[in-house]
PDB file of C-alpha atoms and ligand atoms in Angstrom:
ATOM      1  CA  MET Y1135       0.011  -0.007  -0.008  1.00 62.00           C
ATOM      2  CA  SER Y1136       3.055   2.240   0.076  1.00 56.00           C
ATOM      3  CA  SER Y1137       2.123   4.499  -2.841  1.00 68.00           C
ATOM      4  CA  MET Y1138      -1.490   5.028  -1.829  1.00 81.00           C
ATOM      5  CA  ASP Y1139      -2.617   8.598  -0.929  1.00 94.00           C
ATOM      6  CA  LEU Y1140      -4.474   9.211   2.322  1.00 96.00           C
ATOM      7  CA  ASP Y1141      -7.927   9.594   0.811  1.00 96.00           C
ATOM      8  CA  ALA Y1142      -7.629   6.399  -1.155  1.00 96.00           C
ATOM      9  CA  PHE Y1143      -6.302   4.651   1.993  1.00 97.00           C
ATOM     10  CA  LYS Y1144      -9.275   5.843   4.003  1.00 97.00           C
ATOM     11  CA  ALA Y1145     -11.683   4.598   1.247  1.00 97.00           C
ATOM     12  CA  LYS Y1146      -9.979   1.237   1.240  1.00 97.00           C
ATOM     13  CA  ALA Y1147     -10.108   1.081   5.031  1.00 98.00           C
ATOM     14  CA  THR Y1148     -13.829   2.052   5.057  1.00 98.00           C
ATOM     15  CA  ALA Y1149     -14.595  -0.673   2.522  1.00 98.00           C
ATOM     16  CA  PHE Y1150     -12.739  -3.233   4.639  1.00 98.00           C
ATOM     17  CA  LEU Y1151     -14.527  -2.175   7.875  1.00 98.00           C
ATOM     18  CA  ASP Y1152     -17.921  -2.157   6.159  1.00 98.00           C
ATOM     19  CA  GLY Y1153     -17.172  -5.739   5.075  1.00 97.00           C
ATOM     20  CA  VAL Y1154     -16.198  -7.161   8.458  1.00 97.00           C
ATOM     21  CA  SER Y1155     -18.242  -5.050  10.916  1.00 97.00           C
ATOM     22  CA  THR Y1156     -21.203  -2.762  11.370  1.00 96.00           C
ATOM     23  CA  ARG Y1157     -21.098   0.893  12.197  1.00 94.00           C
ATOM     24  CA  ARG Y1158     -21.810   1.736  15.880  1.00 88.00           C
ATOM     25  CA  SER Y1159     -25.317   3.112  16.134  1.00 78.00           C
ATOM     26  CA  VAL Y1160     -24.424   5.692  18.798  1.00 66.00           C
ATOM     27  CA  GLU Y1161     -21.021   7.252  18.894  1.00 55.00           C
ATOM     28  CA  ASP Y1162     -19.656   8.113  22.300  1.00 61.00           C
ATOM     29  CA  GLY Y1163     -20.238  11.757  23.185  1.00 68.00           C
ATOM     30  CA  PRO Y1164     -17.855  13.896  25.143  1.00 72.00           C
ATOM     31  CA  PHE Y1165     -16.925  12.785  28.682  1.00 73.00           C
ATOM     32  CA  VAL Y1166     -19.187  14.302  31.330  1.00 83.00           C
ATOM     33  CA  TRP Y1167     -18.466  13.885  35.099  1.00 86.00           C
ATOM     34  CA  GLY Y1168     -21.164  11.898  36.871  1.00 83.00           C
ATOM     35  CA  GLN Y1169     -22.579  10.363  33.664  1.00 81.00           C
ATOM     36  CA  GLY Y1170     -22.054   6.919  32.199  1.00 78.00           C
ATOM     37  CA  SER Y1171     -20.800   3.688  33.778  1.00 77.00           C
ATOM     38  CA  ASP Y1172     -19.136   3.586  37.194  1.00 78.00           C
ATOM     39  CA  ASN Y1173     -16.879   0.758  35.987  1.00 74.00           C
ATOM     40  CA  VAL Y1174     -13.253   1.724  36.659  1.00 70.00           C
ATOM     41  CA  ALA Y1175     -11.685  -1.668  36.058  1.00 70.00           C
ATOM     42  CA  ILE Y1176      -8.394  -1.508  34.144  1.00 68.00           C
ATOM     43  CA  VAL Y1177      -8.503  -5.209  33.405  1.00 70.00           C
ATOM     44  CA  GLU Y1178     -11.686  -7.132  32.688  1.00 70.00           C
ATOM     45  CA  GLU Y1179     -12.453  -9.857  35.251  1.00 75.00           C
ATOM     46  CA  THR Y1180     -14.250 -12.686  33.612  1.00 79.00           C
ATOM     47  CA  ASP Y1181     -14.716 -16.427  33.660  1.00 83.00           C
ATOM     48  CA  GLU Y1182     -12.534 -18.789  31.582  1.00 85.00           C
ATOM     49  CA  GLU Y1183     -15.241 -19.514  29.014  1.00 89.00           C
ATOM     50  CA  SER Y1184     -15.965 -15.796  28.335  1.00 89.00           C
ATOM     51  CA  GLU Y1185     -12.214 -15.085  28.290  1.00 91.00           C
ATOM     52  CA  ALA Y1186     -11.639 -17.792  25.706  1.00 93.00           C
ATOM     53  CA  GLU Y1187     -14.454 -16.329  23.568  1.00 95.00           C
ATOM     54  CA  MET Y1188     -12.989 -12.818  23.978  1.00 94.00           C
ATOM     55  CA  VAL Y1189      -9.550 -14.081  22.917  1.00 96.00           C
ATOM     56  CA  GLY Y1190     -10.948 -15.861  19.865  1.00 97.00           C
ATOM     57  CA  LYS Y1191     -12.830 -12.750  18.694  1.00 97.00           C
ATOM     58  CA  ALA Y1192      -9.847 -10.496  19.296  1.00 97.00           C
ATOM     59  CA  LYS Y1193      -7.481 -12.862  17.369  1.00 98.00           C
ATOM     60  CA  GLY Y1194      -9.987 -13.093  14.490  1.00 98.00           C
ATOM     61  CA  TRP Y1195     -10.336  -9.318  14.248  1.00 98.00           C
ATOM     62  CA  ALA Y1196      -6.542  -8.747  14.393  1.00 98.00           C
ATOM     63  CA  ALA Y1197      -5.760 -11.382  11.736  1.00 98.00           C
ATOM     64  CA  ALA Y1198      -8.434 -10.032   9.387  1.00 98.00           C
ATOM     65  CA  GLY Y1199      -7.094  -6.508   9.772  1.00 98.00           C
ATOM     66  CA  TYR Y1200      -3.480  -7.514   9.374  1.00 98.00           C
ATOM     67  CA  ASP Y1201      -4.195  -9.643   6.233  1.00 98.00           C
ATOM     68  CA  ALA Y1202      -6.037  -6.709   4.678  1.00 98.00           C
ATOM     69  CA  GLY Y1203      -3.099  -4.338   5.310  1.00 97.00           C
ATOM     70  CA  PHE Y1204      -4.339  -2.589   8.407  1.00 98.00           C
ATOM     71  CA  GLY Y1205      -2.465  -4.513  11.110  1.00 96.00           C
ATOM     72  CA  TRP Y1206       0.789  -2.594  11.376  1.00 97.00           C
ATOM     73  CA  ILE Y1207       0.170   0.374   9.071  1.00 97.00           C
ATOM     74  CA  ASN Y1208       3.259   2.372  10.045  1.00 96.00           C
ATOM     75  CA  GLY Y1209       5.621  -0.554  10.481  1.00 96.00           C
ATOM     76  CA  PRO Y1210       8.589  -1.375   8.237  1.00 96.00           C
ATOM     77  CA  VAL Y1211       7.704  -3.520   5.274  1.00 96.00           C
ATOM     78  CA  GLU Y1212      10.646  -5.917   5.864  1.00 95.00           C
ATOM     79  CA  PHE Y1213       9.235  -6.812   9.267  1.00 96.00           C
ATOM     80  CA  GLY Y1214       5.623  -7.200   8.280  1.00 95.00           C
ATOM     81  CA  GLY Y1215       4.401  -3.602   8.342  1.00 97.00           C
ATOM     82  CA  GLU Y1216       2.861  -1.505   5.564  1.00 97.00           C
ATOM     83  CA  GLY Y1217       5.518   1.142   5.506  1.00 96.00           C
ATOM     84  CA  LEU Y1218       3.026   4.055   5.596  1.00 97.00           C
ATOM     85  CA  PRO Y1219       3.396   7.286   7.626  1.00 96.00           C
ATOM     86  CA  ASN Y1220       1.955   7.544  11.102  1.00 96.00           C
ATOM     87  CA  GLU Y1221      -0.981   9.712   9.944  1.00 97.00           C
ATOM     88  CA  TYR Y1222      -2.324   6.672   8.051  1.00 98.00           C
ATOM     89  CA  ALA Y1223      -2.288   4.574  11.251  1.00 97.00           C
ATOM     90  CA  THR Y1224      -4.027   7.463  13.121  1.00 97.00           C
ATOM     91  CA  ALA Y1225      -6.646   7.764  10.308  1.00 98.00           C
ATOM     92  CA  TYR Y1226      -7.321   4.005  10.498  1.00 98.00           C
ATOM     93  CA  ARG Y1227      -7.827   4.062  14.288  1.00 96.00           C
ATOM     94  CA  ALA Y1228     -10.244   7.013  13.963  1.00 96.00           C
ATOM     95  CA  LEU Y1229     -12.263   5.128  11.341  1.00 97.00           C
ATOM     96  CA  GLU Y1230     -12.190   1.887  13.323  1.00 96.00           C
ATOM     97  CA  GLN Y1231     -13.730   3.626  16.339  1.00 93.00           C
ATOM     98  CA  LYS Y1232     -16.888   4.182  14.392  1.00 94.00           C
ATOM     99  CA  TYR Y1233     -17.416   0.439  14.073  1.00 96.00           C
ATOM    100  CA  GLU Y1234     -18.339  -2.422  16.423  1.00 95.00           C
ATOM    101  CA  VAL Y1235     -14.937  -3.904  17.405  1.00 96.00           C
ATOM    102  CA  PRO Y1236     -14.232  -6.790  19.763  1.00 96.00           C
ATOM    103  CA  ASP Y1237     -12.349  -6.195  23.009  1.00 93.00           C
ATOM    104  CA  LEU Y1238      -8.679  -5.990  21.846  1.00 95.00           C
ATOM    105  CA  SER Y1239      -7.167  -5.359  25.303  1.00 92.00           C
ATOM    106  CA  ILE Y1240      -5.183  -8.657  25.201  1.00 94.00           C
ATOM    107  CA  PHE Y1241      -2.988  -7.074  22.521  1.00 97.00           C
ATOM    108  CA  MET Y1242      -2.175  -3.937  24.517  1.00 95.00           C
ATOM    109  CA  ILE Y1243       1.210  -5.425  25.559  1.00 96.00           C
ATOM    110  CA  ASN Y1244       1.926  -6.741  22.056  1.00 96.00           C
ATOM    111  CA  LEU Y1245       1.397  -3.301  20.473  1.00 95.00           C
ATOM    112  CA  GLY Y1246       2.442  -0.980  23.244  1.00 94.00           C
ATOM    113  CA  MET Y1247       5.480  -2.718  24.792  1.00 96.00           C
ATOM    114  CA  VAL Y1248       6.853  -6.006  23.435  1.00 98.00           C
ATOM    115  CA  GLY Y1249       6.373  -5.227  19.718  1.00 97.00           C
ATOM    116  CA  PRO Y1250       8.142  -1.820  19.906  1.00 96.00           C
ATOM    117  CA  THR Y1251      10.979  -3.386  21.985  1.00 96.00           C
ATOM    118  CA  VAL Y1252      11.545  -6.198  19.578  1.00 96.00           C
ATOM    119  CA  ALA Y1253      11.349  -3.753  16.634  1.00 95.00           C
ATOM    120  CA  VAL Y1254      14.336  -1.786  18.116  1.00 93.00           C
ATOM    121  CA  HIS Y1255      16.427  -4.331  20.021  1.00 94.00           C
ATOM    122  CA  ALA Y1256      16.010  -7.774  18.452  1.00 95.00           C
ATOM    123  CA  ARG Y1257      18.162  -9.303  15.731  1.00 95.00           C
ATOM    124  CA  PRO Y1258      16.845  -8.782  12.228  1.00 94.00           C
ATOM    125  CA  GLU Y1259      15.827 -12.445  11.781  1.00 96.00           C
ATOM    126  CA  VAL Y1260      13.986 -12.380  15.108  1.00 96.00           C
ATOM    127  CA  LYS Y1261      12.159  -9.151  14.078  1.00 96.00           C
ATOM    128  CA  ALA Y1262      11.116 -10.812  10.839  1.00 97.00           C
ATOM    129  CA  ASP Y1263       9.860 -13.939  12.626  1.00 97.00           C
ATOM    130  CA  VAL Y1264       8.256 -12.441  15.756  1.00 98.00           C
ATOM    131  CA  LEU Y1265       6.854  -9.077  14.719  1.00 98.00           C
ATOM    132  CA  PRO Y1266       4.265 -10.384  12.209  1.00 98.00           C
ATOM    133  CA  LYS Y1267       3.014 -12.821  14.863  1.00 98.00           C
ATOM    134  CA  LEU Y1268       2.596 -10.020  17.427  1.00 98.00           C
ATOM    135  CA  TYR Y1269       1.013  -7.545  15.066  1.00 98.00           C
ATOM    136  CA  ARG Y1270      -1.297 -10.160  13.420  1.00 98.00           C
ATOM    137  CA  GLY Y1271      -2.366 -11.272  16.906  1.00 98.00           C
ATOM    138  CA  ASP Y1272      -1.206 -14.877  16.396  1.00 98.00           C
ATOM    139  CA  TRP Y1273       0.771 -14.494  19.603  1.00 98.00           C
ATOM    140  CA  VAL Y1274      -0.264 -12.896  22.854  1.00 98.00           C
ATOM    141  CA  SER Y1275       2.584 -11.459  24.904  1.00 98.00           C
ATOM    142  CA  CYS Y1276       3.247 -10.469  28.518  1.00 98.00           C
ATOM    143  CA  GLN Y1277       5.910  -8.447  30.286  1.00 98.00           C
ATOM    144  CA  LEU Y1278       7.834 -10.174  33.044  1.00 98.00           C
ATOM    145  CA  PHE Y1279       9.427  -7.320  34.966  1.00 98.00           C
ATOM    146  CA  SER Y1280       7.954  -7.102  38.548  1.00 98.00           C
ATOM    147  CA  GLU Y1281       9.160  -9.576  41.243  1.00 98.00           C
ATOM    148  CA  PRO Y1282       8.223  -9.989  44.859  1.00 97.00           C
ATOM    149  CA  THR Y1283      11.226  -7.778  45.760  1.00 95.00           C
ATOM    150  CA  ALA Y1284      11.463  -5.714  42.605  1.00 96.00           C
ATOM    151  CA  GLY Y1285       8.503  -3.445  42.085  1.00 94.00           C
ATOM    152  CA  SER Y1286       9.036   0.286  41.907  1.00 94.00           C
ATOM    153  CA  ASP Y1287      12.684  -0.552  42.381  1.00 95.00           C
ATOM    154  CA  LEU Y1288      12.823  -2.547  39.152  1.00 93.00           C
ATOM    155  CA  ALA Y1289      16.627  -2.495  39.196  1.00 94.00           C
ATOM    156  CA  ALA Y1290      16.426  -4.959  42.120  1.00 96.00           C
ATOM    157  CA  VAL Y1291      15.465  -7.734  39.623  1.00 97.00           C
ATOM    158  CA  SER Y1292      16.879 -11.052  40.842  1.00 97.00           C
ATOM    159  CA  ALA Y1293      15.592 -13.697  38.432  1.00 98.00           C
ATOM    160  CA  LYS Y1294      18.838 -14.843  36.943  1.00 97.00           C
ATOM    161  CA  ALA Y1295      19.937 -15.824  33.406  1.00 97.00           C
ATOM    162  CA  VAL Y1296      23.186 -17.748  33.105  1.00 96.00           C
ATOM    163  CA  ARG Y1297      24.876 -18.249  29.771  1.00 95.00           C
ATOM    164  CA  ASP Y1298      25.267 -21.869  28.601  1.00 96.00           C
ATOM    165  CA  GLY Y1299      26.779 -22.031  25.129  1.00 96.00           C
ATOM    166  CA  ASP Y1300      24.181 -20.598  22.661  1.00 96.00           C
ATOM    167  CA  GLU Y1301      21.498 -20.537  25.343  1.00 97.00           C
ATOM    168  CA  TRP Y1302      20.635 -18.800  28.615  1.00 97.00           C
ATOM    169  CA  VAL Y1303      19.220 -20.691  31.607  1.00 98.00           C
ATOM    170  CA  VAL Y1304      16.641 -18.695  33.569  1.00 98.00           C
ATOM    171  CA  THR Y1305      15.598 -19.336  37.138  1.00 98.00           C
ATOM    172  CA  GLY Y1306      13.478 -17.086  39.360  1.00 98.00           C
ATOM    173  CA  GLN Y1307      10.028 -15.655  39.938  1.00 98.00           C
ATOM    174  CA  LYS Y1308       7.990 -12.853  38.482  1.00 98.00           C
ATOM    175  CA  VAL Y1309       4.695 -11.463  39.764  1.00 98.00           C
ATOM    176  CA  TRP Y1310       1.731  -9.279  38.749  1.00 96.00           C
ATOM    177  CA  THR Y1311       2.214 -10.611  35.204  1.00 97.00           C
ATOM    178  CA  SER Y1312      -0.928  -9.538  33.244  1.00 94.00           C
ATOM    179  CA  ASN Y1313      -2.149 -12.078  30.733  1.00 94.00           C
ATOM    180  CA  ALA Y1314       0.652 -14.622  31.489  1.00 97.00           C
ATOM    181  CA  HIS Y1315      -1.983 -17.316  31.428  1.00 95.00           C
ATOM    182  CA  LEU Y1316      -2.853 -16.431  27.860  1.00 95.00           C
ATOM    183  CA  ALA Y1317       0.611 -15.620  26.605  1.00 97.00           C
ATOM    184  CA  ASP Y1318       2.679 -17.343  23.963  1.00 98.00           C
ATOM    185  CA  VAL Y1319       5.736 -15.217  24.513  1.00 98.00           C
ATOM    186  CA  GLY Y1320       7.047 -12.916  27.266  1.00 98.00           C
ATOM    187  CA  GLU Y1321       9.595 -10.145  27.568  1.00 98.00           C
ATOM    188  CA  ILE Y1322      11.689 -10.880  30.650  1.00 98.00           C
ATOM    189  CA  LEU Y1323      14.326  -8.894  32.534  1.00 97.00           C
ATOM    190  CA  CYS Y1324      16.942 -11.018  34.141  1.00 97.00           C
ATOM    191  CA  ARG Y1325      20.111 -10.438  36.181  1.00 96.00           C
ATOM    192  CA  THR Y1326      23.008 -11.563  34.043  1.00 95.00           C
ATOM    193  CA  ASP Y1327      25.850  -9.939  35.953  1.00 92.00           C
ATOM    194  CA  PRO Y1328      25.532 -10.174  39.729  1.00 92.00           C
ATOM    195  CA  ASP Y1329      28.824  -8.321  40.189  1.00 91.00           C
ATOM    196  CA  ALA Y1330      27.806  -5.193  38.212  1.00 90.00           C
ATOM    197  CA  PRO Y1331      26.020  -2.225  39.878  1.00 89.00           C
ATOM    198  CA  LYS Y1332      22.383  -3.306  40.098  1.00 87.00           C
ATOM    199  CA  HIS Y1333      21.132  -1.024  37.343  1.00 87.00           C
ATOM    200  CA  ALA Y1334      23.858  -2.322  34.994  1.00 88.00           C
ATOM    201  CA  GLY Y1335      23.652  -6.041  35.473  1.00 92.00           C
ATOM    202  CA  ILE Y1336      20.286  -6.751  33.741  1.00 94.00           C
ATOM    203  CA  THR Y1337      19.515  -8.117  30.293  1.00 94.00           C
ATOM    204  CA  GLY Y1338      16.181  -8.383  28.442  1.00 96.00           C
ATOM    205  CA  PHE Y1339      15.090 -11.537  26.581  1.00 97.00           C
ATOM    206  CA  LEU Y1340      12.070 -12.953  24.804  1.00 98.00           C
ATOM    207  CA  VAL Y1341      10.932 -16.159  26.428  1.00 98.00           C
ATOM    208  CA  ASP Y1342       8.613 -18.888  25.188  1.00 98.00           C
ATOM    209  CA  MET Y1343       5.828 -19.065  27.732  1.00 98.00           C
ATOM    210  CA  LYS Y1344       5.137 -22.666  26.816  1.00 98.00           C
ATOM    211  CA  ALA Y1345       8.786 -23.787  27.354  1.00 98.00           C
ATOM    212  CA  PRO Y1346       9.561 -26.598  29.894  1.00 98.00           C
ATOM    213  CA  GLY Y1347      10.134 -25.019  33.331  1.00 98.00           C
ATOM    214  CA  VAL Y1348       7.664 -22.146  32.972  1.00 98.00           C
ATOM    215  CA  GLU Y1349       4.814 -22.351  35.516  1.00 98.00           C
ATOM    216  CA  VAL Y1350       2.013 -19.703  35.521  1.00 98.00           C
ATOM    217  CA  ARG Y1351      -0.078 -19.495  38.695  1.00 97.00           C
ATOM    218  CA  PRO Y1352      -3.083 -17.182  38.637  1.00 94.00           C
ATOM    219  CA  LEU Y1353      -3.488 -14.590  41.450  1.00 92.00           C
ATOM    220  CA  ARG Y1354      -7.143 -14.556  42.474  1.00 86.00           C
ATOM    221  CA  GLN Y1355      -8.196 -10.933  43.323  1.00 81.00           C
ATOM    222  CA  MET Y1356     -10.654 -10.051  46.110  1.00 78.00           C
ATOM    223  CA  THR Y1357     -12.958  -8.798  43.254  1.00 74.00           C
ATOM    224  CA  GLY Y1358     -13.162 -12.370  41.893  1.00 76.00           C
ATOM    225  CA  GLY Y1359     -11.097 -12.183  38.691  1.00 78.00           C
ATOM    226  CA  ALA Y1360      -7.580 -13.467  38.032  1.00 81.00           C
ATOM    227  CA  ALA Y1361      -6.011 -11.282  35.405  1.00 81.00           C
ATOM    228  CA  PHE Y1362      -2.578 -11.273  37.075  1.00 89.00           C
ATOM    229  CA  ASN Y1363      -0.251 -14.188  37.705  1.00 96.00           C
ATOM    230  CA  GLU Y1364       2.823 -15.355  39.434  1.00 97.00           C
ATOM    231  CA  VAL Y1365       5.270 -16.939  36.973  1.00 98.00           C
ATOM    232  CA  PHE Y1366       7.984 -19.333  38.035  1.00 98.00           C
ATOM    233  CA  PHE Y1367      11.044 -20.143  35.954  1.00 98.00           C
ATOM    234  CA  ASP Y1368      12.903 -23.319  36.715  1.00 98.00           C
ATOM    235  CA  GLU Y1369      16.020 -23.600  34.509  1.00 98.00           C
ATOM    236  CA  VAL Y1370      14.075 -22.379  31.451  1.00 98.00           C
ATOM    237  CA  ARG Y1371      16.328 -22.307  28.302  1.00 98.00           C
ATOM    238  CA  ILE Y1372      16.272 -19.299  25.993  1.00 98.00           C
ATOM    239  CA  PRO Y1373      18.299 -19.192  22.764  1.00 98.00           C
ATOM    240  CA  ASP Y1374      20.842 -16.337  22.736  1.00 96.00           C
ATOM    241  CA  THR Y1375      19.161 -15.185  19.493  1.00 96.00           C
ATOM    242  CA  TRP Y1376      16.204 -14.139  21.657  1.00 97.00           C
ATOM    243  CA  ARG Y1377      18.288 -11.707  23.703  1.00 96.00           C
ATOM    244  CA  LEU Y1378      17.109  -8.116  23.370  1.00 95.00           C
ATOM    245  CA  GLY Y1379      19.973  -5.717  22.972  1.00 88.00           C
ATOM    246  CA  ARG Y1380      23.314  -6.126  24.560  1.00 76.00           C
ATOM    247  CA  SER Y1381      23.889  -8.415  27.491  1.00 62.00           C
ATOM    248  CA  THR Y1382      25.987  -7.330  30.470  1.00 57.00           C
ATOM    249  CA  ARG Y1383      29.599  -8.363  31.046  1.00 49.00           C
ATOM    250  CA  MET Y1384      29.051 -11.931  32.012  1.00 45.00           C
ATOM    251  CA  GLY Y1385      27.446 -13.096  28.768  1.00 45.00           C
ATOM    252  CA  ARG Y1386      28.559 -10.437  26.386  1.00 47.00           C
ATOM    253  CA  CYS Y1387      29.198 -11.671  22.827  1.00 45.00           C
ATOM    254  CA  ASP Y1388      30.504 -10.211  19.644  1.00 40.00           C
ATOM    255  CA  ASP Y1389      27.246 -10.375  17.727  1.00 48.00           C
ATOM    256  CA  ASP Y1390      25.304  -8.055  20.007  1.00 51.00           C
ATOM    257  CA  PRO Y1391      22.515  -6.693  17.814  1.00 46.00           C
ATOM    258  CA  ASP Y1392      23.006  -3.078  19.032  1.00 45.00           C
ATOM    259  CA  GLU Y1393      26.673  -2.948  18.218  1.00 43.00           C
TER     260      GLU Y1393
HETATM  261  C1  FAD T 256      -2.942  -2.966  36.483  1.00 86.04           C
HETATM  262  C2  FAD T 256      -1.550  -3.455  36.691  1.00 86.04           C
HETATM  263  C3  FAD T 256      -0.918  -4.297  35.787  1.00 86.04           C
HETATM  264  C4  FAD T 256       0.379  -4.775  35.999  1.00 86.04           C
HETATM  265  N1  FAD T 256       0.905  -5.597  35.075  1.00 86.04           N
HETATM  266  C5  FAD T 256       2.190  -5.981  35.219  1.00 86.04           C
HETATM  267  C6  FAD T 256       2.768  -6.822  34.221  1.00 86.04           C
HETATM  268  O1  FAD T 256       2.145  -7.236  33.265  1.00 86.04           O
HETATM  269  N2  FAD T 256       4.048  -7.170  34.381  1.00 86.04           N
HETATM  270  C7  FAD T 256       4.857  -6.730  35.410  1.00 86.04           C
HETATM  271  O2  FAD T 256       6.029  -7.021  35.429  1.00 86.04           O
HETATM  272  N3  FAD T 256       4.271  -5.965  36.368  1.00 86.04           N
HETATM  273  C8  FAD T 256       3.014  -5.590  36.307  1.00 86.04           C
HETATM  274  N4  FAD T 256       2.400  -4.817  37.314  1.00 86.04           N
HETATM  275  C9  FAD T 256       3.116  -4.545  38.496  1.00 86.04           C
HETATM  276  C10 FAD T 256       3.586  -3.113  38.627  1.00 86.04           C
HETATM  277  O3  FAD T 256       4.527  -2.828  37.662  1.00 86.04           O
HETATM  278  C11 FAD T 256       4.081  -3.061  40.067  1.00 86.04           C
HETATM  279  O4  FAD T 256       2.912  -2.863  40.824  1.00 86.04           O
HETATM  280  C12 FAD T 256       5.020  -1.928  40.255  1.00 86.04           C
HETATM  281  O5  FAD T 256       6.279  -2.233  39.713  1.00 86.04           O
HETATM  282  C13 FAD T 256       5.076  -1.567  41.749  1.00 86.04           C
HETATM  283  O6  FAD T 256       5.629  -2.640  42.437  1.00 86.04           O
HETATM  284  P1  FAD T 256       5.002  -3.146  43.855  1.00 86.04           P
HETATM  285  O7  FAD T 256       3.555  -3.414  43.644  1.00 86.04           O
HETATM  286  O8  FAD T 256       5.868  -4.220  44.304  1.00 86.04           O
HETATM  287  O9  FAD T 256       5.013  -1.866  44.852  1.00 86.04           O
HETATM  288  P2  FAD T 256       6.277  -1.307  45.613  1.00 86.04           P
HETATM  289  O10 FAD T 256       7.427  -1.120  44.696  1.00 86.04           O
HETATM  290  O11 FAD T 256       6.496  -2.151  46.863  1.00 86.04           O
HETATM  291  O12 FAD T 256       5.685   0.057  46.099  1.00 86.04           O
HETATM  292  C14 FAD T 256       4.701   0.121  47.119  1.00 86.04           C
HETATM  293  C15 FAD T 256       4.486   1.576  47.455  1.00 86.04           C
HETATM  294  O13 FAD T 256       5.682   2.179  47.957  1.00 86.04           O
HETATM  295  C16 FAD T 256       6.013   3.332  47.187  1.00 86.04           C
HETATM  296  N5  FAD T 256       7.447   3.409  47.081  1.00 86.04           N
HETATM  297  C17 FAD T 256       8.276   2.405  46.549  1.00 86.04           C
HETATM  298  N6  FAD T 256       9.569   2.787  46.560  1.00 86.04           N
HETATM  299  C18 FAD T 256       9.588   4.004  47.160  1.00 86.04           C
HETATM  300  C19 FAD T 256      10.603   4.932  47.534  1.00 86.04           C
HETATM  301  N7  FAD T 256      11.905   4.632  47.300  1.00 86.04           N
HETATM  302  N8  FAD T 256      10.279   6.081  48.072  1.00 86.04           N
HETATM  303  C20 FAD T 256       9.000   6.352  48.347  1.00 86.04           C
HETATM  304  N9  FAD T 256       7.936   5.533  47.992  1.00 86.04           N
HETATM  305  C21 FAD T 256       8.240   4.382  47.435  1.00 86.04           C
HETATM  306  C22 FAD T 256       5.359   3.132  45.799  1.00 86.04           C
HETATM  307  O14 FAD T 256       5.062   4.384  45.197  1.00 86.04           O
HETATM  308  C23 FAD T 256       4.032   2.419  46.233  1.00 86.04           C
HETATM  309  O15 FAD T 256       3.060   3.403  46.699  1.00 86.04           O
HETATM  310  C24 FAD T 256       1.058  -4.331  37.129  1.00 86.04           C
HETATM  311  C25 FAD T 256       0.485  -3.501  38.063  1.00 86.04           C
HETATM  312  C26 FAD T 256      -0.788  -3.056  37.850  1.00 86.04           C
HETATM  313  C27 FAD T 256      -1.424  -2.155  38.878  1.00 86.04           C
END
C-alpha cells in the first residue's frame, strides 16, 4: 500500500471495515463527570469461557485487519508492516472507532510494549519472525518485569539468566504478570551480571511461555477475577538469539545486535 494517498487509503479502510463489521449506532459523546458507567476496572475480570471467547474474537479481528493491510500500518515492510506514515495509522484508528470492534485489550502489551521493544532491540531475523506474529495477533505477549522484591525498584530484579553456550538458563520468579496465562511469549528482565552495579547487570530476553520449566499461577483478586499471575522459571532455556539488545559483561558476545 506504500504509494496510496491518504484519501484512497481511507476509502479502502472504510470498505474493509464495512465488510467485516457494522457501524456503531451511537457514537460516544464527550466525557461528562457523573454520567455513564461507574466501572473503573483496568482489566476485565471474567470467567474462563468468556475469556476464551474474547480471545478468539480478538484474534480473528486482528488477523483479518493484518491480512487486509491494516495490522501494522506504520511498521517497516521488511518486518511485516505496511511502511506508511503515522498519519495513516491514526486515520485508520479514527475510522475503526466508528465500528463495532471486539475487546482488543489482550493485545495492549503486544502493540504498546513487546512489539516496539523487539522492533528496536532484536536481531533482524527475530524481528522478521516475531513481529508479524505479534501484530497479526497470532501470539499474545506479556511483560515479566515485577518480582516480589523488585516493584518500583525494578533494578532490584533477581531472576537470573546464566549463559550456557548458545543458550541462557533462567531461574526465578515474576509477579503481577498480566495475561501470562494467555501468553505465547514474554519479555523478561533477568540479572545476568551479579557483580555489576544493580542497574547495569540486567539483560532483556524474549521467552517462550510454553517452554519446559515455565509455570504460571493465577492470582485470584478479592474482586473475583484473576487477570494477574505469578510466573515461576525453573531452568528455562532461551536461545541467545532471543536476547534483546546487549547483555551485560558476564554473557557479552561479539554479535550483540546493538553494536
Ligand atoms: C494494572 C496493573 C498491571 C500490572 N501488570 C504488570 C505486568 O504485566 N508485568 C509486570 O512485570 N508488572 C505488572 N504490574 C506490576 C507493577 O509494575 C508493580 O505494581 C510496580 O512495579 C510496583 O511494584 P510493587 O507493587 O511491588 O510496589 P512497591 O514497589 O513495593 O511500592 C509500594 C508503594 O511504595 C512506594 N514506594 C516504593 N519505593 C519508594 C521509595 N523509594 N520512596 C517512596 N515511596 C516508594 C510506591 O510508590 C508504592 O506506593 C502491574 C500493576 C498493575 C497495577
